[in-house]
PDB file of C-alpha atoms and ligand atoms in Angstrom:
ATOM      1  CA  UNK A   1     -27.955   2.180   7.311  1.00 77.00           C
ATOM      2  CA  UNK A   2     -24.961  -0.261   6.730  1.00 74.00           C
ATOM      3  CA  UNK A   3     -21.590   1.961   6.284  1.00 92.00           C
ATOM      4  CA  UNK A   4     -19.045  -0.554   6.543  1.00 96.00           C
ATOM      5  CA  UNK A   5     -18.632  -3.809   5.355  1.00 98.00           C
ATOM      6  CA  UNK A   6     -16.117  -6.242   7.441  1.00 98.00           C
ATOM      7  CA  UNK A   7     -14.762  -9.819   5.609  1.00 97.00           C
ATOM      8  CA  UNK A   8     -13.936 -11.786   7.698  1.00 91.00           C
ATOM      9  CA  UNK A   9     -11.668 -14.532   6.067  1.00 90.00           C
ATOM     10  CA  UNK A  10      -9.717 -15.552   9.055  1.00 92.00           C
ATOM     11  CA  UNK A  11     -10.622 -15.375  12.509  1.00 93.00           C
ATOM     12  CA  UNK A  12      -7.759 -13.239  13.660  1.00 96.00           C
ATOM     13  CA  UNK A  13      -7.667 -11.199  10.398  1.00 95.00           C
ATOM     14  CA  UNK A  14     -10.465  -8.795   8.748  1.00 96.00           C
ATOM     15  CA  UNK A  15     -10.609  -6.277   5.838  1.00 97.00           C
ATOM     16  CA  UNK A  16     -12.967  -3.326   6.588  1.00 97.00           C
ATOM     17  CA  UNK A  17     -14.243  -1.126   4.138  1.00 98.00           C
ATOM     18  CA  UNK A  18     -15.966   2.033   5.436  1.00 97.00           C
ATOM     19  CA  UNK A  19     -17.969   4.379   4.305  1.00 97.00           C
ATOM     20  CA  UNK A  20     -20.014   1.788   2.119  1.00 98.00           C
ATOM     21  CA  UNK A  21     -23.406   2.112   0.771  1.00 97.00           C
ATOM     22  CA  UNK A  22     -25.120  -1.169   0.617  1.00 97.00           C
ATOM     23  CA  UNK A  23     -26.736  -1.536  -3.018  1.00 98.00           C
ATOM     24  CA  UNK A  24     -28.091  -4.809  -2.752  1.00 98.00           C
ATOM     25  CA  UNK A  25     -28.708  -8.172  -0.642  1.00 98.00           C
ATOM     26  CA  UNK A  26     -30.360 -11.115  -0.954  1.00 98.00           C
ATOM     27  CA  UNK A  27     -30.444 -14.852  -0.371  1.00 98.00           C
ATOM     28  CA  UNK A  28     -29.951 -16.903  -3.212  1.00 98.00           C
ATOM     29  CA  UNK A  29     -30.845 -20.904  -3.188  1.00 97.00           C
ATOM     30  CA  UNK A  30     -27.046 -21.058  -3.148  1.00 97.00           C
ATOM     31  CA  UNK A  31     -25.266 -18.064  -0.874  1.00 97.00           C
ATOM     32  CA  UNK A  32     -26.028 -15.019   0.636  1.00 98.00           C
ATOM     33  CA  UNK A  33     -25.283 -12.156  -2.720  1.00 98.00           C
ATOM     34  CA  UNK A  34     -24.427  -7.908  -1.372  1.00 98.00           C
ATOM     35  CA  UNK A  35     -23.306  -5.637  -3.529  1.00 98.00           C
ATOM     36  CA  UNK A  36     -21.660  -2.582  -1.937  1.00 98.00           C
ATOM     37  CA  UNK A  37     -20.937   1.090  -3.233  1.00 98.00           C
ATOM     38  CA  UNK A  38     -17.489   1.740  -1.869  1.00 98.00           C
ATOM     39  CA  UNK A  39     -15.136   5.064  -1.534  1.00 97.00           C
ATOM     40  CA  UNK A  40     -12.008   3.422  -2.195  1.00 97.00           C
ATOM     41  CA  UNK A  41     -12.741   0.505  -4.448  1.00 98.00           C
ATOM     42  CA  UNK A  42     -16.018   1.335  -6.860  1.00 98.00           C
ATOM     43  CA  UNK A  43     -18.816  -1.480  -6.442  1.00 98.00           C
ATOM     44  CA  UNK A  44     -17.806  -4.201  -4.510  1.00 98.00           C
ATOM     45  CA  UNK A  45     -19.828  -8.091  -5.124  1.00 98.00           C
ATOM     46  CA  UNK A  46     -19.468 -10.463  -1.849  1.00 98.00           C
ATOM     47  CA  UNK A  47     -20.865 -14.204  -1.587  1.00 97.00           C
ATOM     48  CA  UNK A  48     -21.299 -15.364   2.046  1.00 97.00           C
ATOM     49  CA  UNK A  49     -19.408 -12.319   3.210  1.00 97.00           C
ATOM     50  CA  UNK A  50     -16.739 -13.093   1.657  1.00 97.00           C
ATOM     51  CA  UNK A  51     -14.890 -10.330  -1.583  1.00 98.00           C
ATOM     52  CA  UNK A  52     -15.404 -11.481  -5.014  1.00 98.00           C
ATOM     53  CA  UNK A  53     -14.520  -8.915  -7.243  1.00 98.00           C
ATOM     54  CA  UNK A  54     -14.422  -4.693  -7.306  1.00 98.00           C
ATOM     55  CA  UNK A  55     -14.940  -2.894 -10.241  1.00 98.00           C
ATOM     56  CA  UNK A  56     -11.514  -0.980  -8.980  1.00 98.00           C
ATOM     57  CA  UNK A  57      -8.923  -3.959  -9.340  1.00 98.00           C
ATOM     58  CA  UNK A  58     -10.902  -6.661 -10.645  1.00 98.00           C
ATOM     59  CA  UNK A  59      -8.846  -6.428 -13.916  1.00 98.00           C
ATOM     60  CA  UNK A  60      -5.844  -8.196 -12.403  1.00 98.00           C
ATOM     61  CA  UNK A  61      -7.716 -11.124 -11.387  1.00 98.00           C
ATOM     62  CA  UNK A  62      -9.569 -11.430 -14.611  1.00 98.00           C
ATOM     63  CA  UNK A  63      -6.410 -10.532 -16.889  1.00 98.00           C
ATOM     64  CA  UNK A  64      -4.415 -13.198 -15.395  1.00 98.00           C
ATOM     65  CA  UNK A  65      -6.557 -16.006 -15.115  1.00 98.00           C
ATOM     66  CA  UNK A  66      -7.636 -15.757 -18.756  1.00 98.00           C
ATOM     67  CA  UNK A  67      -4.280 -14.259 -20.860  1.00 98.00           C
ATOM     68  CA  UNK A  68      -1.575 -16.553 -20.253  1.00 98.00           C
ATOM     69  CA  UNK A  69      -3.583 -19.646 -21.335  1.00 98.00           C
ATOM     70  CA  UNK A  70      -5.115 -17.847 -23.655  1.00 98.00           C
ATOM     71  CA  UNK A  71      -1.859 -16.563 -25.442  1.00 98.00           C
ATOM     72  CA  UNK A  72       0.064 -19.552 -24.427  1.00 98.00           C
ATOM     73  CA  UNK A  73      -2.175 -21.871 -26.546  1.00 98.00           C
ATOM     74  CA  UNK A  74      -2.535 -19.513 -29.253  1.00 98.00           C
ATOM     75  CA  UNK A  75      -5.135 -21.090 -30.855  1.00 98.00           C
ATOM     76  CA  UNK A  76      -8.334 -21.390 -28.862  1.00 98.00           C
ATOM     77  CA  UNK A  77     -11.771 -21.819 -30.060  1.00 98.00           C
ATOM     78  CA  UNK A  78     -14.204 -23.436 -27.257  1.00 98.00           C
ATOM     79  CA  UNK A  79     -13.779 -22.244 -23.587  1.00 99.00           C
ATOM     80  CA  UNK A  80     -15.406 -23.261 -20.583  1.00 98.00           C
ATOM     81  CA  UNK A  81     -15.807 -21.230 -17.516  1.00 98.00           C
ATOM     82  CA  UNK A  82     -17.105 -22.727 -14.515  1.00 98.00           C
ATOM     83  CA  UNK A  83     -18.299 -20.088 -12.156  1.00 98.00           C
ATOM     84  CA  UNK A  84     -17.295 -16.594 -13.044  1.00 98.00           C
ATOM     85  CA  UNK A  85     -21.087 -15.399 -12.833  1.00 98.00           C
ATOM     86  CA  UNK A  86     -19.981 -11.650 -12.911  1.00 98.00           C
ATOM     87  CA  UNK A  87     -18.687 -11.907 -16.244  1.00 98.00           C
ATOM     88  CA  UNK A  88     -15.398 -10.265 -15.648  1.00 98.00           C
ATOM     89  CA  UNK A  89     -13.630 -14.161 -17.259  1.00 98.00           C
ATOM     90  CA  UNK A  90     -16.282 -13.395 -20.124  1.00 98.00           C
ATOM     91  CA  UNK A  91     -14.914 -10.091 -20.743  1.00 98.00           C
ATOM     92  CA  UNK A  92     -11.607 -11.058 -21.014  1.00 98.00           C
ATOM     93  CA  UNK A  93     -11.813 -14.082 -22.766  1.00 98.00           C
ATOM     94  CA  UNK A  94     -13.404 -12.517 -25.805  1.00 98.00           C
ATOM     95  CA  UNK A  95     -10.519 -10.108 -26.807  1.00 98.00           C
ATOM     96  CA  UNK A  96      -9.542 -13.363 -28.276  1.00 98.00           C
ATOM     97  CA  UNK A  97     -10.445 -15.119 -31.978  1.00 98.00           C
ATOM     98  CA  UNK A  98     -12.534 -17.846 -30.034  1.00 98.00           C
ATOM     99  CA  UNK A  99     -15.719 -19.102 -31.530  1.00 98.00           C
ATOM    100  CA  UNK A 100     -17.541 -20.623 -28.440  1.00 98.00           C
ATOM    101  CA  UNK A 101     -17.619 -19.673 -25.053  1.00 98.00           C
ATOM    102  CA  UNK A 102     -19.625 -21.717 -22.259  1.00 98.00           C
ATOM    103  CA  UNK A 103     -20.020 -20.355 -18.831  1.00 98.00           C
ATOM    104  CA  UNK A 104     -20.981 -22.825 -16.560  1.00 98.00           C
ATOM    105  CA  UNK A 105     -22.354 -20.850 -13.115  1.00 98.00           C
ATOM    106  CA  UNK A 106     -24.561 -22.123 -10.685  1.00 98.00           C
ATOM    107  CA  UNK A 107     -25.867 -19.154  -9.431  1.00 98.00           C
ATOM    108  CA  UNK A 108     -28.111 -17.192 -11.914  1.00 98.00           C
ATOM    109  CA  UNK A 109     -28.473 -14.086  -9.437  1.00 98.00           C
ATOM    110  CA  UNK A 110     -24.896 -13.436  -9.855  1.00 98.00           C
ATOM    111  CA  UNK A 111     -25.246 -12.859 -13.621  1.00 98.00           C
ATOM    112  CA  UNK A 112     -28.393 -10.898 -13.268  1.00 98.00           C
ATOM    113  CA  UNK A 113     -27.084  -8.944 -10.092  1.00 98.00           C
ATOM    114  CA  UNK A 114     -23.620  -8.561 -11.737  1.00 98.00           C
ATOM    115  CA  UNK A 115     -25.355  -7.146 -15.082  1.00 98.00           C
ATOM    116  CA  UNK A 116     -27.364  -4.953 -13.033  1.00 98.00           C
ATOM    117  CA  UNK A 117     -25.022  -3.598 -10.721  1.00 98.00           C
ATOM    118  CA  UNK A 118     -21.376  -4.338 -11.921  1.00 98.00           C
ATOM    119  CA  UNK A 119     -21.845  -4.104 -15.896  1.00 98.00           C
ATOM    120  CA  UNK A 120     -18.448  -2.888 -16.648  1.00 98.00           C
ATOM    121  CA  UNK A 121     -17.232  -6.389 -15.497  1.00 98.00           C
ATOM    122  CA  UNK A 122     -19.236  -8.342 -18.261  1.00 98.00           C
ATOM    123  CA  UNK A 123     -19.408  -5.155 -20.285  1.00 98.00           C
ATOM    124  CA  UNK A 124     -21.655  -6.422 -22.774  1.00 98.00           C
ATOM    125  CA  UNK A 125     -20.193 -10.301 -23.122  1.00 98.00           C
ATOM    126  CA  UNK A 126     -23.134 -11.911 -21.849  1.00 98.00           C
ATOM    127  CA  UNK A 127     -24.905 -10.217 -25.137  1.00 98.00           C
ATOM    128  CA  UNK A 128     -22.075 -11.660 -27.427  1.00 98.00           C
ATOM    129  CA  UNK A 129     -23.118 -14.545 -29.917  1.00 98.00           C
ATOM    130  CA  UNK A 130     -20.078 -16.723 -29.119  1.00 98.00           C
ATOM    131  CA  UNK A 131     -21.520 -16.936 -25.210  1.00 98.00           C
ATOM    132  CA  UNK A 132     -23.715 -19.549 -23.708  1.00 98.00           C
ATOM    133  CA  UNK A 133     -24.750 -19.558 -20.303  1.00 98.00           C
ATOM    134  CA  UNK A 134     -25.268 -22.633 -18.725  1.00 98.00           C
ATOM    135  CA  UNK A 135     -27.018 -22.080 -15.227  1.00 98.00           C
ATOM    136  CA  UNK A 136     -26.260 -25.147 -13.003  1.00 98.00           C
ATOM    137  CA  UNK A 137     -23.499 -26.981 -10.915  1.00 98.00           C
ATOM    138  CA  UNK A 138     -20.307 -26.924 -12.949  1.00 98.00           C
ATOM    139  CA  UNK A 139     -19.413 -30.131 -11.673  1.00 98.00           C
ATOM    140  CA  UNK A 140     -22.544 -31.938 -13.128  1.00 98.00           C
ATOM    141  CA  UNK A 141     -21.520 -29.896 -16.220  1.00 98.00           C
ATOM    142  CA  UNK A 142     -18.011 -30.759 -17.097  1.00 98.00           C
ATOM    143  CA  UNK A 143     -19.227 -34.705 -16.019  1.00 98.00           C
ATOM    144  CA  UNK A 144     -22.098 -34.628 -18.186  1.00 98.00           C
ATOM    145  CA  UNK A 145     -21.087 -32.280 -21.335  1.00 98.00           C
ATOM    146  CA  UNK A 146     -20.193 -33.916 -24.615  1.00 97.00           C
ATOM    147  CA  UNK A 147     -18.020 -30.719 -25.692  1.00 98.00           C
ATOM    148  CA  UNK A 148     -14.571 -30.558 -25.888  1.00 98.00           C
ATOM    149  CA  UNK A 149     -12.674 -26.847 -25.093  1.00 98.00           C
ATOM    150  CA  UNK A 150      -9.158 -25.786 -25.451  1.00 98.00           C
ATOM    151  CA  UNK A 151      -9.300 -23.920 -22.131  1.00 98.00           C
ATOM    152  CA  UNK A 152     -10.974 -24.194 -18.803  1.00 98.00           C
ATOM    153  CA  UNK A 153     -11.252 -21.335 -16.459  1.00 98.00           C
ATOM    154  CA  UNK A 154     -12.515 -22.257 -13.140  1.00 98.00           C
ATOM    155  CA  UNK A 155     -13.189 -18.821 -11.492  1.00 98.00           C
ATOM    156  CA  UNK A 156     -15.146 -20.451  -8.552  1.00 96.00           C
ATOM    157  CA  UNK A 157     -15.669 -19.740  -4.866  1.00 93.00           C
ATOM    158  CA  UNK A 158     -13.285 -20.731  -2.520  1.00 92.00           C
ATOM    159  CA  UNK A 159     -13.484 -24.609  -1.580  1.00 90.00           C
ATOM    160  CA  UNK A 160     -16.904 -23.990   1.095  1.00 88.00           C
ATOM    161  CA  UNK A 161     -20.234 -24.086   0.156  1.00 89.00           C
ATOM    162  CA  UNK A 162     -21.425 -24.631  -3.618  1.00 91.00           C
ATOM    163  CA  UNK A 163     -17.410 -23.928  -4.680  1.00 92.00           C
ATOM    164  CA  UNK A 164     -16.042 -26.972  -2.725  1.00 93.00           C
ATOM    165  CA  UNK A 165     -16.777 -29.438  -5.407  1.00 93.00           C
ATOM    166  CA  UNK A 166     -14.784 -27.501  -8.097  1.00 96.00           C
ATOM    167  CA  UNK A 167     -11.665 -28.513  -6.481  1.00 96.00           C
ATOM    168  CA  UNK A 168     -12.400 -31.773  -6.190  1.00 96.00           C
ATOM    169  CA  UNK A 169     -10.186 -34.740  -8.240  1.00 97.00           C
ATOM    170  CA  UNK A 170     -13.329 -36.021  -9.686  1.00 97.00           C
ATOM    171  CA  UNK A 171     -13.854 -32.418 -11.078  1.00 98.00           C
ATOM    172  CA  UNK A 172     -10.253 -32.356 -12.982  1.00 98.00           C
ATOM    173  CA  UNK A 173     -10.769 -36.029 -14.147  1.00 98.00           C
ATOM    174  CA  UNK A 174     -13.853 -34.659 -16.045  1.00 98.00           C
ATOM    175  CA  UNK A 175     -12.217 -31.618 -16.924  1.00 98.00           C
ATOM    176  CA  UNK A 176      -9.360 -33.381 -18.493  1.00 98.00           C
ATOM    177  CA  UNK A 177     -11.911 -35.753 -20.175  1.00 98.00           C
ATOM    178  CA  UNK A 178     -13.159 -32.344 -21.551  1.00 98.00           C
ATOM    179  CA  UNK A 179     -10.133 -30.921 -22.551  1.00 98.00           C
ATOM    180  CA  UNK A 180      -8.716 -30.698 -26.033  1.00 98.00           C
ATOM    181  CA  UNK A 181      -5.187 -31.912 -27.022  1.00 97.00           C
ATOM    182  CA  UNK A 182      -2.786 -28.788 -26.242  1.00 97.00           C
ATOM    183  CA  UNK A 183      -5.648 -27.680 -23.623  1.00 98.00           C
ATOM    184  CA  UNK A 184      -5.196 -26.235 -20.245  1.00 98.00           C
ATOM    185  CA  UNK A 185      -7.296 -25.503 -17.025  1.00 98.00           C
ATOM    186  CA  UNK A 186      -6.738 -22.552 -14.697  1.00 98.00           C
ATOM    187  CA  UNK A 187      -8.250 -22.343 -11.304  1.00 98.00           C
ATOM    188  CA  UNK A 188      -9.041 -19.775  -8.551  1.00 98.00           C
ATOM    189  CA  UNK A 189      -6.641 -21.031  -5.899  1.00 97.00           C
ATOM    190  CA  UNK A 190      -6.735 -19.029  -3.382  1.00 97.00           C
ATOM    191  CA  UNK A 191      -3.958 -16.988  -1.318  1.00 97.00           C
ATOM    192  CA  UNK A 192      -0.862 -19.335  -0.588  1.00 98.00           C
ATOM    193  CA  UNK A 193      -0.006 -17.272   2.816  1.00 98.00           C
ATOM    194  CA  UNK A 194      -2.778 -17.143   4.243  1.00 96.00           C
ATOM    195  CA  UNK A 195      -4.168 -20.725   2.717  1.00 96.00           C
ATOM    196  CA  UNK A 196      -1.433 -22.974   2.260  1.00 97.00           C
ATOM    197  CA  UNK A 197      -3.449 -26.214   2.750  1.00 96.00           C
ATOM    198  CA  UNK A 198      -5.714 -25.362   0.523  1.00 96.00           C
ATOM    199  CA  UNK A 199      -2.574 -24.749  -2.555  1.00 97.00           C
ATOM    200  CA  UNK A 200      -1.325 -28.390  -1.505  1.00 97.00           C
ATOM    201  CA  UNK A 201      -4.515 -29.950  -1.890  1.00 97.00           C
ATOM    202  CA  UNK A 202      -4.661 -28.457  -5.046  1.00 97.00           C
ATOM    203  CA  UNK A 203      -1.292 -29.194  -6.426  1.00 98.00           C
ATOM    204  CA  UNK A 204      -2.170 -32.829  -5.304  1.00 97.00           C
ATOM    205  CA  UNK A 205      -5.510 -32.875  -6.803  1.00 97.00           C
ATOM    206  CA  UNK A 206      -4.600 -31.487 -10.507  1.00 98.00           C
ATOM    207  CA  UNK A 207      -1.986 -33.788 -10.662  1.00 98.00           C
ATOM    208  CA  UNK A 208      -4.265 -36.581 -10.333  1.00 97.00           C
ATOM    209  CA  UNK A 209      -5.530 -35.260 -13.824  1.00 98.00           C
ATOM    210  CA  UNK A 210      -2.685 -33.566 -15.162  1.00 98.00           C
ATOM    211  CA  UNK A 211       0.930 -34.005 -15.496  1.00 98.00           C
ATOM    212  CA  UNK A 212       2.128 -30.167 -15.937  1.00 98.00           C
ATOM    213  CA  UNK A 213       0.724 -28.372 -13.022  1.00 98.00           C
ATOM    214  CA  UNK A 214       2.144 -25.192 -11.563  1.00 98.00           C
ATOM    215  CA  UNK A 215       0.841 -21.878 -10.303  1.00 98.00           C
ATOM    216  CA  UNK A 216       0.545 -18.584 -11.641  1.00 98.00           C
ATOM    217  CA  UNK A 217       0.748 -15.313  -8.961  1.00 98.00           C
ATOM    218  CA  UNK A 218      -0.881 -11.813  -9.283  1.00 98.00           C
ATOM    219  CA  UNK A 219      -1.510  -9.470  -6.392  1.00 97.00           C
ATOM    220  CA  UNK A 220      -5.755  -8.162  -6.128  1.00 98.00           C
ATOM    221  CA  UNK A 221      -5.353  -5.667  -3.226  1.00 98.00           C
ATOM    222  CA  UNK A 222      -9.091  -6.989  -1.870  1.00 98.00           C
ATOM    223  CA  UNK A 223      -7.786 -10.502  -2.080  1.00 97.00           C
ATOM    224  CA  UNK A 224      -5.959  -9.972   1.385  1.00 96.00           C
ATOM    225  CA  UNK A 225      -3.069 -11.870   1.725  1.00 95.00           C
ATOM    226  CA  UNK A 226      -0.349 -11.123  -0.725  1.00 96.00           C
ATOM    227  CA  UNK A 227       0.043 -12.992  -3.667  1.00 97.00           C
ATOM    228  CA  UNK A 228      -3.161 -14.706  -5.463  1.00 98.00           C
ATOM    229  CA  UNK A 229      -2.489 -18.011  -6.821  1.00 98.00           C
ATOM    230  CA  UNK A 230      -3.988 -19.164  -9.898  1.00 98.00           C
ATOM    231  CA  UNK A 231      -3.508 -22.919 -10.866  1.00 98.00           C
ATOM    232  CA  UNK A 232      -2.345 -24.001 -13.958  1.00 98.00           C
ATOM    233  CA  UNK A 233      -2.648 -27.537 -15.373  1.00 98.00           C
ATOM    234  CA  UNK A 234      -2.349 -29.042 -18.944  1.00 98.00           C
ATOM    235  CA  UNK A 235      -0.640 -32.390 -20.184  1.00 98.00           C
ATOM    236  CA  UNK A 236       1.609 -30.393 -22.578  1.00 98.00           C
ATOM    237  CA  UNK A 237       4.637 -28.671 -20.621  1.00 97.00           C
ATOM    238  CA  UNK A 238       5.349 -26.532 -23.998  1.00 97.00           C
ATOM    239  CA  UNK A 239       2.642 -24.202 -23.450  1.00 98.00           C
ATOM    240  CA  UNK A 240       4.872 -22.908 -20.428  1.00 97.00           C
ATOM    241  CA  UNK A 241       8.071 -22.814 -22.777  1.00 96.00           C
ATOM    242  CA  UNK A 242       7.066 -19.869 -24.726  1.00 97.00           C
ATOM    243  CA  UNK A 243       9.521 -16.811 -24.877  1.00 98.00           C
ATOM    244  CA  UNK A 244       8.636 -13.508 -23.957  1.00 98.00           C
ATOM    245  CA  UNK A 245       8.550 -12.441 -27.955  1.00 98.00           C
ATOM    246  CA  UNK A 246       6.674 -15.334 -29.085  1.00 98.00           C
ATOM    247  CA  UNK A 247       4.157 -14.180 -26.291  1.00 98.00           C
ATOM    248  CA  UNK A 248       4.367 -10.698 -27.398  1.00 98.00           C
ATOM    249  CA  UNK A 249       3.869 -11.792 -31.163  1.00 98.00           C
ATOM    250  CA  UNK A 250       0.388 -13.542 -29.995  1.00 98.00           C
ATOM    251  CA  UNK A 251      -0.344 -10.582 -27.668  1.00 98.00           C
ATOM    252  CA  UNK A 252      -0.139  -8.197 -30.344  1.00 98.00           C
ATOM    253  CA  UNK A 253      -1.616  -9.963 -33.210  1.00 98.00           C
ATOM    254  CA  UNK A 254      -4.896  -9.681 -31.057  1.00 98.00           C
ATOM    255  CA  UNK A 255      -4.501  -6.132 -30.253  1.00 98.00           C
ATOM    256  CA  UNK A 256      -4.876  -7.234 -26.707  1.00 98.00           C
ATOM    257  CA  UNK A 257      -5.629  -4.384 -24.536  1.00 98.00           C
ATOM    258  CA  UNK A 258      -4.901  -4.966 -20.992  1.00 98.00           C
ATOM    259  CA  UNK A 259      -4.002  -3.086 -17.564  1.00 98.00           C
ATOM    260  CA  UNK A 260      -1.929  -5.493 -15.498  1.00 98.00           C
ATOM    261  CA  UNK A 261      -1.136  -8.611 -18.153  1.00 98.00           C
ATOM    262  CA  UNK A 262       1.855  -8.202 -20.213  1.00 98.00           C
ATOM    263  CA  UNK A 263       4.293 -11.008 -21.895  1.00 98.00           C
ATOM    264  CA  UNK A 264       6.795 -10.055 -19.319  1.00 98.00           C
ATOM    265  CA  UNK A 265       4.268 -10.086 -16.432  1.00 98.00           C
ATOM    266  CA  UNK A 266       3.144 -13.684 -17.725  1.00 98.00           C
ATOM    267  CA  UNK A 267       6.422 -15.412 -17.842  1.00 98.00           C
ATOM    268  CA  UNK A 268       7.476 -13.617 -14.520  1.00 98.00           C
ATOM    269  CA  UNK A 269       3.815 -14.420 -13.016  1.00 98.00           C
ATOM    270  CA  UNK A 270       5.320 -18.340 -12.724  1.00 98.00           C
ATOM    271  CA  UNK A 271       8.448 -17.498 -10.797  1.00 98.00           C
ATOM    272  CA  UNK A 272       7.066 -18.712  -7.574  1.00 98.00           C
ATOM    273  CA  UNK A 273       8.899 -17.754  -4.270  1.00 98.00           C
ATOM    274  CA  UNK A 274      10.326 -20.010  -1.962  1.00 98.00           C
ATOM    275  CA  UNK A 275       7.749 -20.410   0.546  1.00 98.00           C
ATOM    276  CA  UNK A 276       5.021 -21.330  -2.567  1.00 98.00           C
ATOM    277  CA  UNK A 277       7.565 -23.539  -4.148  1.00 98.00           C
ATOM    278  CA  UNK A 278       7.753 -25.358  -0.602  1.00 98.00           C
ATOM    279  CA  UNK A 279       3.857 -26.067  -0.751  1.00 98.00           C
ATOM    280  CA  UNK A 280       4.105 -27.949  -4.033  1.00 98.00           C
ATOM    281  CA  UNK A 281       4.603 -31.356  -2.157  1.00 94.00           C
ATOM    282  CA  UNK A 282       3.076 -34.463  -4.067  1.00 91.00           C
TER     283      UNK A 282
HETATM  284  N1  LIG B 301     -12.943 -14.062  -8.364  1.00 78.70           N
HETATM  285  C1  LIG B 301     -13.797 -14.540  -7.189  1.00 78.70           C
HETATM  286  C2  LIG B 301     -12.604 -15.213  -6.536  1.00 78.70           C
HETATM  287  O1  LIG B 301     -11.555 -15.444  -6.578  1.00 78.70           O
HETATM  288  O2  LIG B 301     -12.918 -15.844  -5.609  1.00 78.70           O
HETATM  289  C3  LIG B 301     -14.950 -15.736  -8.015  1.00 78.70           C
HETATM  290  C4  LIG B 301     -15.745 -14.651  -8.728  1.00 78.70           C
HETATM  291  S1  LIG B 301     -16.945 -15.460  -9.277  1.00 78.70           S
HETATM  292  C5  LIG B 301     -18.565 -14.601  -8.550  1.00 78.70           C
HETATM  293  C6  LIG B 301     -17.766 -17.105  -8.584  1.00 78.70           C
HETATM  294  C7  LIG B 301     -18.747 -17.750  -8.688  1.00 78.70           C
HETATM  295  O3  LIG B 301     -18.827 -19.371  -8.322  1.00 78.70           O
HETATM  296  C8  LIG B 301     -19.915 -17.232  -8.032  1.00 78.70           C
HETATM  297  O4  LIG B 301     -20.827 -16.746  -8.990  1.00 78.70           O
HETATM  298  C9  LIG B 301     -20.511 -18.709  -7.958  1.00 78.70           C
HETATM  299  O5  LIG B 301     -21.837 -18.654  -7.829  1.00 78.70           O
HETATM  300  C10 LIG B 301     -19.601 -19.599  -8.303  1.00 78.70           C
HETATM  301  N2  LIG B 301     -19.786 -21.279  -7.762  1.00 78.70           N
HETATM  302  C11 LIG B 301     -19.550 -21.734  -6.809  1.00 78.70           C
HETATM  303  N3  LIG B 301     -19.974 -22.969  -6.862  1.00 78.70           N
HETATM  304  C12 LIG B 301     -19.978 -23.359  -8.153  1.00 78.70           C
HETATM  305  C13 LIG B 301     -20.354 -24.572  -8.880  1.00 78.70           C
HETATM  306  N4  LIG B 301     -20.507 -25.495  -7.988  1.00 78.70           N
HETATM  307  N5  LIG B 301     -20.679 -24.797  -9.995  1.00 78.70           N
HETATM  308  C14 LIG B 301     -20.783 -23.563 -10.789  1.00 78.70           C
HETATM  309  N6  LIG B 301     -20.573 -21.966 -10.283  1.00 78.70           N
HETATM  310  C15 LIG B 301     -20.404 -22.395  -8.938  1.00 78.70           C
END
């Protein structure tokens, strides 16, 4: 019986969950998918041995990859999520008055297993009439779709395996092509303290397609290594000039209920420590 899960993101550093119970394990056509019940973090979803999300701390990441963009935009009607098969982003997006959300997820098993074992993440979002799930490679979706979006959330795995293509200039160029004016792309950009090169590469590649590129930070306990970075890419720098009261007006008008996001946290998230600023080299 499995009682310990060890995440080995780095050869010299591991994160161990003790006293776990394996609830599900399968080799999908794309990755190894496992679900554990843990004593301290609720239910844990892993892909290829990497922590994807836990029911205990997922709110931090899903609120911060969604709300800054949707609050700053203020009038988003169509949103694309690339990846995000656990449904956490969908749940947070549907708190806003959007008309259509497309989820382009490569692995149907992630959706099915997340609905079954981590239902609080999607919280019914997959059944919302505004949501359309497109199972397939997100790279192909953004290259082929004729739809346009106000916000694109790239909630991908790390740049290894199926997720690698979602960190390329080609992918970002197609995101720019399908983004409406005033649109913004937000990306999962890893943990700068341990993945500094990845942040620099993301910065450079996002800048190949967008004029205003920076990162927002949040602290997700099970994304080990300190701050988690979220890439922000747009061609409208005014989206990042809104003051806290303007943000609060939008958030309050929507009755936004959150556990991490606040207008103050929104602004503070973009204040980058010097060691991260220094990674933003063109
Ligand atoms: N929050 C997590 C993180 O920060 O690493 C990501 C969670 S979400 C489960 C990641 C999703 O990206 C997975 O469901 C995976 O199947 C999906 N994915 C990976 N590569 C993809 C691709 N090329 N197109 C669409 N979805 C992809």
